[in-house]
Short mmCIF file of C-alpha atoms and ligand atoms in Angstrom, two decimals:
data_model
loop_
_atom_site.label_atom_id
_atom_site.label_comp_id
_atom_site.label_asym_id
_atom_site.label_seq_id
_atom_site.Cartn_x
_atom_site.Cartn_y
_atom_site.Cartn_z
CA MET A 194 127.32 -3.69 13.29
CA THR A 195 125.28 -4.52 10.03
CA GLY A 196 125.38 -2.49 6.85
CA PRO A 197 126.38 1.43 6.93
CA GLY A 198 125.37 3.13 9.04
CA LEU A 199 122.52 6.49 8.65
CA LEU A 200 124.14 10.46 8.27
CA PHE A 201 121.36 11.94 10.31
CA VAL A 202 121.74 16.30 10.32
CA VAL A 203 121.25 18.14 12.62
CA SER A 204 120.93 22.04 11.59
CA GLY A 205 119.30 25.54 11.69
CA PRO A 206 119.87 29.07 12.36
CA SER A 207 122.47 29.69 15.01
CA GLY A 208 122.15 30.00 18.36
CA ALA A 209 119.31 27.30 18.38
CA GLY A 210 121.49 25.21 20.91
CA LYS A 211 123.06 22.76 17.82
CA ASP A 212 126.49 22.50 19.14
CA THR A 213 124.55 21.48 22.67
CA LEU A 214 122.38 19.06 21.73
CA VAL A 215 125.23 16.98 19.31
CA ASP A 216 127.57 17.08 22.13
CA GLY A 217 125.00 16.05 24.28
CA LEU A 218 123.64 13.20 21.76
CA LEU A 219 127.49 12.11 21.58
CA ARG A 220 127.98 11.14 24.66
CA GLY A 221 127.51 8.24 25.27
CA SER A 222 126.47 6.87 21.81
CA SER A 223 129.88 4.66 20.77
CA GLY A 224 127.99 3.87 17.21
CA LEU A 225 127.40 7.68 16.29
CA LYS A 226 130.19 9.64 15.07
CA TYR A 227 130.56 13.73 14.44
CA SER A 228 131.33 14.83 11.08
CA ILE A 229 134.26 17.50 11.45
CA SER A 230 133.92 20.47 9.53
CA ALA A 231 136.39 22.74 7.55
CA THR A 232 136.43 26.36 8.40
CA THR A 233 138.65 29.80 7.24
CA ARG A 234 136.80 31.15 10.59
CA ALA A 235 138.86 31.75 13.63
CA PRO A 236 139.17 29.40 16.30
CA ARG A 237 137.16 31.56 18.90
CA ASP A 238 138.34 31.06 22.88
CA GLY A 239 138.33 27.60 23.89
CA GLU A 240 137.65 25.92 20.59
CA ARG A 241 140.47 22.99 19.38
CA GLU A 242 142.16 22.20 15.47
CA GLY A 243 140.30 18.93 14.81
CA GLU A 244 138.04 18.82 17.27
CA ASP A 245 135.34 21.52 17.23
CA TYR A 246 136.58 22.49 13.80
CA PHE A 247 139.60 22.37 10.72
CA PHE A 248 140.59 25.21 10.42
CA LEU A 249 142.56 25.95 7.75
CA SER A 250 143.22 29.72 5.23
CA ARG A 251 141.46 30.24 2.89
CA GLY A 252 143.56 29.05 0.43
CA VAL A 253 144.15 25.46 1.32
CA PHE A 254 140.44 25.45 2.04
CA GLU A 255 139.69 26.84 -1.60
CA LYS A 256 142.44 24.32 -2.72
CA GLY A 257 140.48 21.32 -0.73
CA MET A 258 137.99 22.65 -2.91
CA ARG A 259 139.09 22.01 -6.41
CA ASN A 260 139.76 18.34 -5.51
CA GLY A 261 136.49 17.80 -4.61
CA GLU A 262 136.73 16.86 -0.57
CA PHE A 263 134.06 18.38 0.54
CA LEU A 264 130.68 17.30 0.09
CA GLU A 265 129.49 20.38 0.33
CA THR A 266 130.47 24.50 1.15
CA ARG A 267 128.67 27.66 2.32
CA GLU A 268 130.08 31.24 2.51
CA TYR A 269 128.13 32.04 5.77
CA ASN A 270 128.99 35.19 7.33
CA GLY A 271 132.34 36.23 5.66
CA ASN A 272 133.35 32.34 6.33
CA LEU A 273 133.87 29.65 4.67
CA TYR A 274 132.57 26.15 5.62
CA GLY A 275 132.51 22.91 4.71
CA THR A 276 131.66 19.18 4.96
CA PRO A 277 134.53 16.31 4.26
CA ARG A 278 134.00 14.26 1.93
CA GLY A 279 135.44 10.93 2.37
CA PHE A 280 135.10 11.44 6.23
CA ILE A 281 131.35 11.06 5.95
CA ARG A 282 131.53 8.00 3.21
CA ASP A 283 134.04 6.19 4.72
CA THR A 284 132.52 6.24 8.36
CA LEU A 285 129.12 5.58 7.11
CA ALA A 286 130.51 2.79 5.18
CA HIS A 287 132.68 0.93 8.07
CA GLY A 288 129.28 1.07 9.55
CA TYR A 289 128.80 3.98 12.51
CA ASP A 290 126.20 6.79 11.60
CA VAL A 291 127.09 10.05 11.48
CA ILE A 292 126.04 12.80 12.58
CA ALA A 293 126.50 16.64 10.71
CA LYS A 294 126.28 20.08 12.10
CA PRO A 295 126.46 22.55 9.20
CA GLU A 296 123.88 25.11 8.41
CA VAL A 297 120.34 25.30 6.76
CA ASN A 298 121.41 24.91 2.68
CA GLY A 299 124.63 22.96 3.55
CA ALA A 300 122.15 20.19 5.08
CA LEU A 301 119.78 20.58 1.79
CA ARG A 302 122.72 19.86 -0.07
CA ILE A 303 123.89 17.17 1.76
CA LYS A 304 120.79 16.02 1.20
CA ALA A 305 120.69 15.90 -2.50
CA SER A 306 123.75 13.81 -2.75
CA PHE A 307 122.61 11.57 0.40
CA ALA A 308 119.51 10.80 -0.21
CA ASP A 309 119.04 8.55 3.71
CA ALA A 310 120.65 10.82 5.08
CA VAL A 311 117.41 12.60 8.35
CA LEU A 312 116.86 16.32 8.35
CA ILE A 313 116.82 17.83 11.78
CA PHE A 314 115.33 21.64 12.22
CA ILE A 315 116.75 22.69 15.54
CA LEU A 316 114.67 25.57 17.38
CA PRO A 317 113.80 27.66 20.21
CA ASP A 318 110.57 28.22 21.54
CA LYS A 319 110.75 31.98 20.27
CA PHE A 320 112.21 33.26 17.57
CA ALA A 321 113.31 35.83 19.79
CA ASP A 322 115.78 33.55 22.19
CA LEU A 323 118.10 33.59 18.87
CA ARG A 324 119.69 36.75 19.34
CA ARG A 325 119.42 36.90 23.88
CA ARG A 326 121.53 33.50 23.43
CA LEU A 327 123.85 34.78 20.37
CA GLU A 328 123.87 38.25 22.35
CA ALA A 329 124.54 35.72 26.39
CA ARG A 330 127.63 33.85 24.29
CA ARG A 331 129.83 36.71 23.98
CA THR A 332 131.05 35.49 20.36
CA GLU A 333 130.34 37.83 17.59
CA THR A 334 129.83 41.46 17.32
CA ASN A 335 126.70 43.44 16.89
CA ALA A 336 127.32 43.74 13.43
CA GLU A 337 127.82 39.74 13.46
CA ILE A 338 124.60 38.77 15.56
CA ALA A 339 122.40 41.31 13.03
CA ALA A 340 123.63 38.73 10.33
CA ARG A 341 123.30 35.80 12.05
CA LEU A 342 120.13 37.05 12.62
CA ALA A 343 119.09 38.41 9.06
CA ILE A 344 120.01 34.55 7.77
CA ALA A 345 117.77 32.72 9.93
CA HIS A 346 114.59 34.74 9.38
CA GLU A 347 115.85 33.41 5.40
CA GLU A 348 116.87 30.24 7.01
CA VAL A 349 113.43 28.86 8.24
CA LYS A 350 112.00 28.78 5.25
CA SER A 351 113.31 25.76 4.70
CA ILE A 352 112.32 24.47 7.45
CA ARG A 353 109.43 21.63 5.43
CA SER A 354 112.55 20.07 3.61
CA PHE A 355 113.78 19.05 6.71
CA ASP A 356 112.30 15.91 8.45
CA TYR A 357 112.20 16.70 11.67
CA LEU A 358 111.65 19.94 14.01
CA VAL A 359 112.98 19.51 17.66
CA ILE A 360 112.69 22.50 19.86
CA ASN A 361 115.31 23.50 22.11
CA ALA A 362 114.07 25.84 24.98
CA ASP A 363 115.86 27.04 27.21
CA GLU A 364 116.35 24.96 29.72
CA GLN A 365 115.34 22.03 28.19
CA HIS A 366 118.09 20.84 26.29
CA GLU A 367 117.93 17.57 28.03
CA ALA A 368 114.47 16.69 26.63
CA ALA A 369 115.76 17.88 22.82
CA ILE A 370 118.55 14.96 23.23
CA ALA A 371 116.09 13.18 24.38
CA ASP A 372 113.89 14.44 21.14
CA LEU A 373 116.50 13.93 19.23
CA ARG A 374 116.87 10.16 20.63
CA ALA A 375 114.47 9.24 20.16
CA ILE A 376 115.10 10.08 16.31
CA LEU A 377 117.91 7.68 16.00
CA ARG A 378 115.73 5.10 17.36
CA ALA A 379 112.86 4.63 15.22
CA GLU A 380 114.70 5.69 11.91
CA LYS A 381 117.26 3.61 12.99
CA LEU A 382 113.95 1.06 13.48
CA ARG A 383 112.21 1.88 9.43
CA ILE A 384 111.41 -2.00 8.02
CA HIS A 385 113.21 -0.79 4.86
CA ARG A 386 116.66 0.00 7.12
CA TYR A 387 116.68 -4.08 7.39
CA ASN A 388 117.67 -6.09 4.43
CA ASP A 389 115.68 -9.51 3.66
CA GLY A 390 118.22 -12.38 5.05
CA ARG A 391 117.99 -10.13 8.48
CA ILE A 392 113.97 -10.36 8.49
CA GLN A 393 114.54 -13.82 6.96
CA GLU A 394 116.39 -15.06 10.02
CA ILE A 395 114.44 -14.05 11.95
CA VAL A 396 110.47 -15.77 11.05
CA THR A 397 112.45 -18.53 9.87
CA GLU A 398 112.08 -21.93 12.00
CA SER A 399 114.50 -23.91 12.90
P1 5GP B 1179 130.31 28.14 13.49
O1 5GP B 1179 130.63 30.30 13.34
O2 5GP B 1179 128.83 30.20 14.71
O3 5GP B 1179 130.88 27.56 13.80
O4 5GP B 1179 129.41 28.12 12.37
C1 5GP B 1179 128.25 29.57 12.44
C2 5GP B 1179 127.11 28.28 11.13
O5 5GP B 1179 127.81 27.54 9.65
C3 5GP B 1179 126.48 27.69 11.58
O6 5GP B 1179 125.22 27.82 11.47
C4 5GP B 1179 127.38 26.12 11.23
O7 5GP B 1179 126.14 24.84 11.20
C5 5GP B 1179 127.74 25.95 9.42
N1 5GP B 1179 128.33 25.46 9.22
C6 5GP B 1179 129.37 24.82 10.33
N2 5GP B 1179 130.10 23.86 9.12
C7 5GP B 1179 129.20 23.55 8.71
C8 5GP B 1179 129.35 22.69 7.44
O8 5GP B 1179 130.36 22.25 6.60
N3 5GP B 1179 128.45 23.57 5.72
C9 5GP B 1179 127.91 23.92 6.10
N4 5GP B 1179 127.68 24.29 5.38
N5 5GP B 1179 127.51 24.90 7.27
C10 5GP B 1179 128.66 25.08 8.41
#
């Protein structure tokens, strides 16, 4: 690996399918590490500590905030969520790429600290699919779904601050994952990612 890795931030409204796409992307991408967030939300069925999230009490989370352990935090629908700072810093420094999956405000906050971060917005091909997907997964009450949809309407207002838009249509997840892979690949090949030494190595005739 050469030089620091790249930070990719996949965001978009609840129900857009960020989890499915990021899971798909991580499969078979050995140089890409997932930044596990912390939350005060209770685990859903099947969610595992240290895999899906670090599930913290509000007290522990707030202590972490005071100690500067988070790159950004957000109160979302009554729970705190935060991106641990140390993991991203150390993993990028070791040359790995990192992918994080915050809500939209968190994505913008990360960009404020890491100007080089690549921001990718995920949407279904019809906004109405968000409600249907949230209802189908049966993990939130009707009131929570309504709150998430209200937040979604706010979130799309920031779409132009992102670098890429990936459409995650029903039954088309593989196409969306392929789009994400294409973005990652192209970003790695941008000319300013190559240091002068590497280019010199190529162009020097021996
Ligand atoms: P969920 O409760 O569905 O797992 O997540 C709710 C929202 O919080 C999602 O949009 C998710 O992307 C976002 N989220 C997860 N981790 C973080 C984080 O570390 N920071 C921020 N700002 N949002 C997060």
